Amino acid sequence: MSQPPRVDLRSDTVTQPTAAMREAMSAAPLGDDVFGDDPSVNALQAELAEMLGFEAALFMPTGTQSNLCALMSHCQRGEEYIVGQYAHTYRWEGGGAAVLGSIQPQPIAHAPDGSLPLDEVEAQIKPDDAHFARTRLLALENTIGGKVLPMDYLAAASALAQRRGLARHLDGARLFNAAVAIDAAEPYAAARRICSHFDSVSVCFSKGLGAPVGSVLCGSREFIQRAHRWRKMSGGGLRQAGLLAAAAQHALHHHVRRLADDHALARRLAEGLQGLPGLSVEAPQTNIVFADVAPERAAGLIEHLKARGVLATGLYRLRFVIHLDVDAVGVERAIAAVRDYFLGA
Ligand SMILES: *Cc1c(COP(=O)(O)O)cnc(C)c1O
């Protein structure tokens, strides 16, 4: 008996490039990007910068490197950035800003909606005193844990940062998920509105947008020049990177609006998991569904799902991520596998 294909909900990074994306890659004109000669890289950078309202942009191998170069371009040795406890730039990047940049994070707890309470942000800004690291930057993430930071929150956070002389960085790995959630009809305009509150933004193409590799960092011309130096120093100067940039540009043109389909499937998944004894599901805002498992039911659940061809991560808190390579049939299979586990079929 042939097995149905796996439903891989571990991450939106597991996507395979589509046939059309591979075609765009193979047709891409190439050059040596260390010389600034790759037309496909230059086209992606110019288009994204223009689209999001920045002077310049820089293609990066990974989102981690993009955030690192951004933090190191905003902060000097002995300076600090204010960041959320669960932000990627603090918790999930191996401490790179501290290790490689000598930059100190000042993490603070998130509010339930994922935002950083602004009174707490302000309370953590250090006075100019030799005892303290100099506070230089506010780093936010959107979406954060699949949640969209409200636009009026971004405006208020941005105003606070500007009033207190802090630069503003957005880890927008899933910027376009946030944009589509805010305005599915005009997602590019929504992305630009989000970005208007930041001095720099990093966008991942290897998540829900479905490219195999790549992030782009956006900012002022002068900021991107500094980031370019850090990228080279950290080993991120790529040569014929247009192969990858072409995939990202294809995603930018063809895979943004369809994120709405992922969000709809995430809602369907959450709906299908509602009301099971021992499982508590959070209503998703974008493409990520979290479900809390009663501790006594946790052991064995991931294995059960795997045996049913459904891959997910977590133990007490399951994470299901919808992406380009998941369809409605796959979501129904995932729902059935989880239901069987909790209903004991
Ligand atoms: C995935 C991710 C990154 C970094 O991406 P890599 O390309 O895996 O280094 C940064 N921030 C957030 C929020 C992410 O989800």
Short mmCIF file of C-alpha atoms and ligand atoms in Angstrom, two decimals:
data_model
loop_
_atom_site.label_atom_id
_atom_site.label_comp_id
_atom_site.label_asym_id
_atom_site.label_seq_id
_atom_site.Cartn_x
_atom_site.Cartn_y
_atom_site.Cartn_z
CA MET A 1 0.00 0.00 0.00
CA SER A 2 1.46 3.37 -0.93
CA GLN A 3 1.75 5.90 1.86
CA PRO A 4 0.04 9.27 1.41
CA PRO A 5 2.61 12.10 1.40
CA ARG A 6 3.71 13.44 4.77
CA VAL A 7 2.10 16.57 6.10
CA ASP A 8 5.04 18.57 7.38
CA LEU A 9 3.85 21.21 9.84
CA ARG A 10 7.15 21.60 11.69
CA SER A 11 8.02 24.90 10.05
CA ASP A 12 7.35 27.12 7.07
CA THR A 13 11.02 26.65 6.17
CA VAL A 14 10.46 23.14 4.78
CA THR A 15 8.99 24.23 1.45
CA GLN A 16 10.40 23.07 -1.86
CA PRO A 17 10.86 25.63 -4.64
CA THR A 18 7.97 25.42 -7.12
CA ALA A 19 8.55 24.61 -10.78
CA ALA A 20 7.96 28.25 -11.69
CA MET A 21 10.44 29.36 -9.04
CA ARG A 22 13.07 26.94 -10.36
CA GLU A 23 12.49 28.34 -13.84
CA ALA A 24 12.97 31.88 -12.58
CA MET A 25 16.20 30.72 -10.92
CA SER A 26 17.58 29.08 -14.00
CA ALA A 27 16.72 32.10 -16.17
CA ALA A 28 18.34 34.60 -13.78
CA PRO A 29 21.21 36.70 -15.13
CA LEU A 30 24.19 36.31 -12.79
CA GLY A 31 27.35 38.14 -11.81
CA ASP A 32 29.74 38.29 -8.88
CA ASP A 33 27.84 40.00 -6.09
CA VAL A 34 31.00 40.69 -4.10
CA PHE A 35 31.80 43.09 -6.95
CA GLY A 36 28.19 44.31 -6.87
CA ASP A 37 27.83 42.79 -10.33
CA ASP A 38 24.90 40.41 -9.93
CA PRO A 39 21.91 41.94 -11.75
CA SER A 40 19.42 39.58 -10.09
CA VAL A 41 20.63 40.44 -6.59
CA ASN A 42 20.62 44.13 -7.45
CA ALA A 43 17.10 43.89 -8.85
CA LEU A 44 15.75 42.19 -5.73
CA GLN A 45 17.45 44.68 -3.42
CA ALA A 46 16.22 47.67 -5.40
CA GLU A 47 12.67 46.38 -5.67
CA LEU A 48 12.28 45.50 -1.99
CA ALA A 49 13.86 48.76 -0.78
CA GLU A 50 11.54 50.77 -3.03
CA MET A 51 8.49 48.67 -2.09
CA LEU A 52 9.06 49.01 1.66
CA GLY A 53 10.12 52.66 1.62
CA PHE A 54 13.85 52.38 2.30
CA GLU A 55 16.87 53.85 0.51
CA ALA A 56 18.75 50.58 0.22
CA ALA A 57 18.67 46.85 0.82
CA LEU A 58 21.12 43.97 1.13
CA PHE A 59 20.61 40.30 0.28
CA MET A 60 21.66 38.00 3.11
CA PRO A 61 22.17 34.23 3.27
CA THR A 62 20.01 33.85 6.40
CA GLY A 63 17.72 35.81 8.66
CA THR A 64 20.07 35.24 11.56
CA GLN A 65 22.94 36.87 9.69
CA SER A 66 20.66 39.67 8.56
CA ASN A 67 19.58 40.44 12.15
CA LEU A 68 23.16 40.14 13.40
CA CYS A 69 24.47 42.57 10.79
CA ALA A 70 21.59 44.92 11.62
CA LEU A 71 22.28 44.82 15.37
CA MET A 72 26.00 45.37 14.76
CA SER A 73 25.27 48.26 12.44
CA HIS A 74 23.03 49.96 14.99
CA CYS A 75 25.05 49.23 18.15
CA GLN A 76 28.71 49.47 19.07
CA ARG A 77 30.58 47.32 21.55
CA GLY A 78 29.22 47.92 25.05
CA GLU A 79 25.86 49.19 23.87
CA GLU A 80 22.54 47.45 24.31
CA TYR A 81 19.26 46.71 22.57
CA ILE A 82 15.87 46.28 24.18
CA VAL A 83 14.19 43.13 22.95
CA GLY A 84 11.49 40.61 23.85
CA GLN A 85 12.25 37.49 25.90
CA TYR A 86 11.01 35.31 23.04
CA ALA A 87 12.34 37.41 20.17
CA HIS A 88 14.41 35.56 17.62
CA THR A 89 17.12 38.25 17.87
CA TYR A 90 17.52 37.45 21.55
CA ARG A 91 16.61 33.82 22.14
CA TRP A 92 17.15 31.95 18.90
CA GLU A 93 20.34 33.34 17.41
CA GLY A 94 22.91 31.68 19.65
CA GLY A 95 23.63 34.90 21.49
CA GLY A 96 25.34 36.19 18.34
CA ALA A 97 24.90 39.87 19.12
CA ALA A 98 26.68 39.36 22.46
CA VAL A 99 29.30 36.90 21.20
CA LEU A 100 30.21 38.53 17.91
CA GLY A 101 29.09 42.12 18.46
CA SER A 102 29.78 42.65 22.18
CA ILE A 103 26.25 44.03 22.27
CA GLN A 104 24.21 43.43 25.40
CA PRO A 105 20.57 42.44 25.08
CA GLN A 106 18.07 43.84 27.57
CA PRO A 107 15.23 41.33 27.27
CA ILE A 108 11.79 42.15 28.64
CA ALA A 109 8.61 40.08 29.00
CA HIS A 110 6.01 40.15 26.25
CA ALA A 111 2.40 41.15 26.80
CA PRO A 112 -0.05 38.38 25.79
CA ASP A 113 -0.46 39.97 22.35
CA GLY A 114 3.29 39.64 21.74
CA SER A 115 4.06 43.34 22.15
CA LEU A 116 6.58 44.78 24.60
CA PRO A 117 4.75 47.00 27.13
CA LEU A 118 5.99 50.50 26.41
CA ASP A 119 6.18 51.58 30.05
CA GLU A 120 8.53 48.66 30.61
CA VAL A 121 10.53 49.52 27.48
CA GLU A 122 10.91 53.06 28.74
CA ALA A 123 11.83 51.89 32.26
CA GLN A 124 14.68 49.83 30.78
CA ILE A 125 16.30 52.69 28.90
CA LYS A 126 19.47 53.35 30.89
CA PRO A 127 20.52 56.81 32.03
CA ASP A 128 23.84 58.16 30.78
CA ASP A 129 25.94 56.78 33.61
CA ALA A 130 29.19 54.81 33.51
CA HIS A 131 27.53 51.92 35.35
CA PHE A 132 25.31 51.09 32.44
CA ALA A 133 25.57 49.92 28.89
CA ARG A 134 24.30 52.60 26.52
CA THR A 135 20.81 51.81 25.29
CA ARG A 136 20.80 52.27 21.53
CA LEU A 137 18.09 50.26 19.91
CA LEU A 138 14.58 48.90 20.23
CA ALA A 139 14.25 45.58 18.37
CA LEU A 140 10.75 44.27 17.65
CA GLU A 141 9.50 41.24 15.73
CA ASN A 142 6.39 41.02 13.53
CA THR A 143 4.79 38.57 13.38
CA ILE A 144 5.84 37.40 16.82
CA GLY A 145 4.81 33.85 17.72
CA GLY A 146 2.36 34.07 14.80
CA LYS A 147 0.76 37.24 16.22
CA VAL A 148 0.49 40.54 14.43
CA LEU A 149 1.63 43.61 16.33
CA PRO A 150 -1.15 46.21 16.08
CA MET A 151 -0.35 49.18 13.87
CA ASP A 152 -1.16 51.71 16.61
CA TYR A 153 1.26 49.85 18.91
CA LEU A 154 3.99 50.14 16.27
CA ALA A 155 3.31 53.86 15.99
CA ALA A 156 3.51 54.32 19.76
CA ALA A 157 6.65 52.18 20.10
CA SER A 158 8.27 54.09 17.26
CA ALA A 159 7.35 57.46 18.82
CA LEU A 160 8.82 56.38 22.16
CA ALA A 161 12.05 55.21 20.53
CA GLN A 162 12.39 58.45 18.63
CA ARG A 163 11.66 60.58 21.69
CA ARG A 164 14.36 58.70 23.64
CA GLY A 165 16.90 58.63 20.81
CA LEU A 166 16.77 54.90 20.12
CA ALA A 167 17.05 53.36 16.67
CA ARG A 168 14.28 50.93 15.66
CA HIS A 169 14.86 47.51 14.08
CA LEU A 170 12.17 45.10 12.96
CA ASP A 171 12.81 41.39 12.59
CA GLY A 172 10.22 41.01 9.87
CA ALA A 173 11.03 37.40 9.05
CA ARG A 174 7.27 37.06 8.55
CA LEU A 175 6.56 40.70 7.64
CA PHE A 176 4.33 39.65 4.76
CA ASN A 177 2.28 37.33 6.96
CA ALA A 178 1.60 40.36 9.16
CA ALA A 179 0.84 42.49 6.10
CA VAL A 180 -1.61 39.96 4.65
CA ALA A 181 -3.34 39.63 8.03
CA ILE A 182 -3.74 43.41 8.17
CA ASP A 183 -4.87 43.93 4.59
CA ALA A 184 -5.21 40.90 2.33
CA ALA A 185 -6.29 43.11 -0.59
CA GLU A 186 -3.27 45.45 -0.40
CA PRO A 187 -0.54 43.49 1.39
CA TYR A 188 2.38 45.37 -0.17
CA ALA A 189 0.98 48.69 1.03
CA ALA A 190 0.37 47.21 4.48
CA ALA A 191 3.97 45.96 4.60
CA ARG A 192 5.16 49.44 3.75
CA ARG A 193 3.01 50.95 6.51
CA ILE A 194 4.52 48.52 9.04
CA CYS A 195 8.03 49.41 7.85
CA SER A 196 7.39 53.14 8.11
CA HIS A 197 7.87 52.78 11.88
CA PHE A 198 11.40 51.36 11.61
CA ASP A 199 14.91 52.39 10.64
CA SER A 200 15.75 48.88 9.49
CA VAL A 201 13.77 45.77 8.63
CA SER A 202 14.88 42.21 7.92
CA VAL A 203 12.59 40.07 5.75
CA CYS A 204 12.95 36.28 5.28
CA PHE A 205 12.20 34.71 1.91
CA SER A 206 12.83 31.18 3.13
CA LYS A 207 9.78 31.05 5.42
CA GLY A 208 6.21 31.23 4.15
CA LEU A 209 7.30 32.91 0.93
CA GLY A 210 8.79 29.60 -0.11
CA ALA A 211 12.25 30.47 -1.43
CA PRO A 212 15.01 27.99 -0.60
CA VAL A 213 17.41 30.52 0.94
CA GLY A 214 17.68 34.18 1.72
CA SER A 215 16.72 37.25 3.66
CA VAL A 216 16.96 40.93 2.81
CA LEU A 217 17.92 43.72 5.19
CA CYS A 218 16.53 47.18 4.41
CA GLY A 219 17.56 50.58 5.74
CA SER A 220 19.18 53.89 4.87
CA ARG A 221 22.02 53.92 2.36
CA GLU A 222 24.50 54.68 5.10
CA PHE A 223 23.15 51.91 7.37
CA ILE A 224 23.29 49.35 4.57
CA GLN A 225 26.90 50.32 3.85
CA ARG A 226 27.79 49.45 7.44
CA ALA A 227 25.80 46.21 7.26
CA HIS A 228 27.58 45.34 4.02
CA ARG A 229 30.93 45.49 5.82
CA TRP A 230 29.63 43.22 8.63
CA ARG A 231 28.17 40.82 6.09
CA LYS A 232 31.53 40.48 4.38
CA MET A 233 33.38 40.11 7.69
CA SER A 234 30.98 37.43 8.88
CA GLY A 235 31.47 35.41 5.71
CA GLY A 236 28.21 36.32 3.98
CA GLY A 237 29.62 37.78 0.78
CA LEU A 238 28.14 35.51 -1.88
CA ARG A 239 29.21 35.34 -5.51
CA GLN A 240 26.58 34.35 -8.13
CA ALA A 241 23.84 34.83 -5.55
CA GLY A 242 21.37 35.87 -8.22
CA LEU A 243 20.28 32.24 -8.44
CA LEU A 244 18.89 32.67 -4.95
CA ALA A 245 17.80 36.27 -5.31
CA ALA A 246 15.73 35.28 -8.35
CA ALA A 247 13.87 32.74 -6.21
CA ALA A 248 13.23 35.42 -3.60
CA GLN A 249 12.02 37.90 -6.22
CA HIS A 250 9.73 35.28 -7.70
CA ALA A 251 8.33 34.72 -4.20
CA LEU A 252 7.88 38.46 -3.72
CA HIS A 253 5.78 38.64 -6.89
CA HIS A 254 3.86 35.37 -6.64
CA HIS A 255 3.77 34.13 -3.05
CA VAL A 256 2.71 37.14 -1.00
CA ARG A 257 -1.04 37.26 -1.68
CA ARG A 258 -1.33 33.49 -1.32
CA LEU A 259 -0.24 33.74 2.34
CA ALA A 260 -3.94 34.44 2.91
CA ASP A 261 -4.59 30.79 1.95
CA ASP A 262 -2.13 29.65 4.61
CA HIS A 263 -3.90 31.80 7.19
CA ALA A 264 -7.27 30.34 6.21
CA LEU A 265 -5.90 26.79 6.53
CA ALA A 266 -4.43 27.67 9.93
CA ARG A 267 -7.89 28.83 11.05
CA ARG A 268 -9.41 25.59 9.71
CA LEU A 269 -6.80 23.55 11.59
CA ALA A 270 -7.50 25.40 14.86
CA GLU A 271 -11.24 24.92 14.34
CA GLY A 272 -10.78 21.20 13.77
CA LEU A 273 -8.77 20.85 16.98
CA GLN A 274 -11.23 22.82 19.09
CA GLY A 275 -12.92 21.17 22.02
CA LEU A 276 -10.74 18.07 22.39
CA PRO A 277 -10.25 16.93 25.99
CA GLY A 278 -6.63 17.61 26.99
CA LEU A 279 -5.94 20.10 24.21
CA SER A 280 -6.38 23.84 24.29
CA VAL A 281 -6.04 25.66 20.98
CA GLU A 282 -5.30 29.32 20.46
CA ALA A 283 -7.10 31.05 17.59
CA PRO A 284 -4.37 31.80 15.01
CA GLN A 285 -3.86 35.26 13.53
CA THR A 286 -1.56 34.08 10.74
CA ASN A 287 0.01 30.75 9.68
CA ILE A 288 1.03 29.33 13.06
CA VAL A 289 -1.27 27.36 15.34
CA PHE A 290 -0.33 26.74 18.97
CA ALA A 291 -2.08 24.14 21.09
CA ASP A 292 -1.39 23.45 24.76
CA VAL A 293 -1.40 19.78 25.71
CA ALA A 294 -2.47 18.54 29.13
CA PRO A 295 0.84 17.39 30.71
CA GLU A 296 -0.38 13.81 31.23
CA ARG A 297 -1.22 13.50 27.51
CA ALA A 298 1.98 15.01 26.11
CA ALA A 299 4.32 11.99 26.01
CA GLY A 300 3.84 10.06 22.80
CA LEU A 301 1.71 12.59 20.96
CA ILE A 302 4.38 13.73 18.49
CA GLU A 303 5.28 10.07 17.83
CA HIS A 304 1.62 9.21 17.26
CA LEU A 305 1.33 12.02 14.74
CA LYS A 306 4.55 10.99 13.03
CA ALA A 307 3.30 7.44 12.64
CA ARG A 308 0.27 8.96 10.91
CA GLY A 309 2.50 10.97 8.56
CA VAL A 310 1.95 14.28 10.34
CA LEU A 311 5.03 16.16 11.51
CA ALA A 312 4.82 18.84 14.17
CA THR A 313 7.01 20.17 16.98
CA GLY A 314 6.54 20.78 20.69
CA LEU A 315 5.70 18.76 23.75
CA TYR A 316 3.38 20.60 26.11
CA ARG A 317 2.88 23.32 23.53
CA LEU A 318 2.45 21.99 20.01
CA ARG A 319 3.28 24.17 17.05
CA PHE A 320 1.73 23.59 13.65
CA VAL A 321 2.95 25.82 10.83
CA ILE A 322 1.09 26.13 7.54
CA HIS A 323 2.97 26.93 4.35
CA LEU A 324 3.10 26.64 0.56
CA ASP A 325 3.40 22.85 0.57
CA VAL A 326 0.40 22.17 2.83
CA ASP A 327 -3.06 21.88 1.33
CA ALA A 328 -6.59 21.41 2.66
CA VAL A 329 -6.31 17.63 2.39
CA GLY A 330 -3.16 17.70 4.51
CA VAL A 331 -4.82 19.87 7.11
CA GLU A 332 -7.77 17.48 7.36
CA ARG A 333 -5.33 14.60 7.82
CA ALA A 334 -3.56 16.48 10.59
CA ILE A 335 -6.88 17.20 12.29
CA ALA A 336 -7.89 13.54 12.08
CA ALA A 337 -4.56 12.34 13.48
CA VAL A 338 -4.76 14.68 16.48
CA ARG A 339 -8.43 13.88 17.10
CA ASP A 340 -7.72 10.15 17.06
CA TYR A 341 -5.04 10.62 19.66
CA PHE A 342 -7.21 12.59 22.06
CA LEU A 343 -10.42 10.68 21.43
CA GLY A 344 -8.60 7.35 21.60
CA ALA A 345 -9.66 5.96 18.21
C1 LIG B 1 13.49 32.07 10.92
C2 LIG B 1 13.58 33.36 11.62
C3 LIG B 1 14.75 34.12 11.61
C4 LIG B 1 16.07 33.67 11.02
O1 LIG B 1 16.06 32.91 9.97
P1 LIG B 1 17.22 31.92 9.46
O2 LIG B 1 17.18 32.21 8.01
O3 LIG B 1 16.74 30.59 9.83
O4 LIG B 1 18.51 32.32 10.08
C5 LIG B 1 14.75 35.33 12.24
N1 LIG B 1 13.65 35.78 12.88
C6 LIG B 1 12.52 35.08 12.92
C7 LIG B 1 11.35 35.64 13.63
C8 LIG B 1 12.44 33.84 12.30
O5 LIG B 1 11.30 33.16 12.35
#
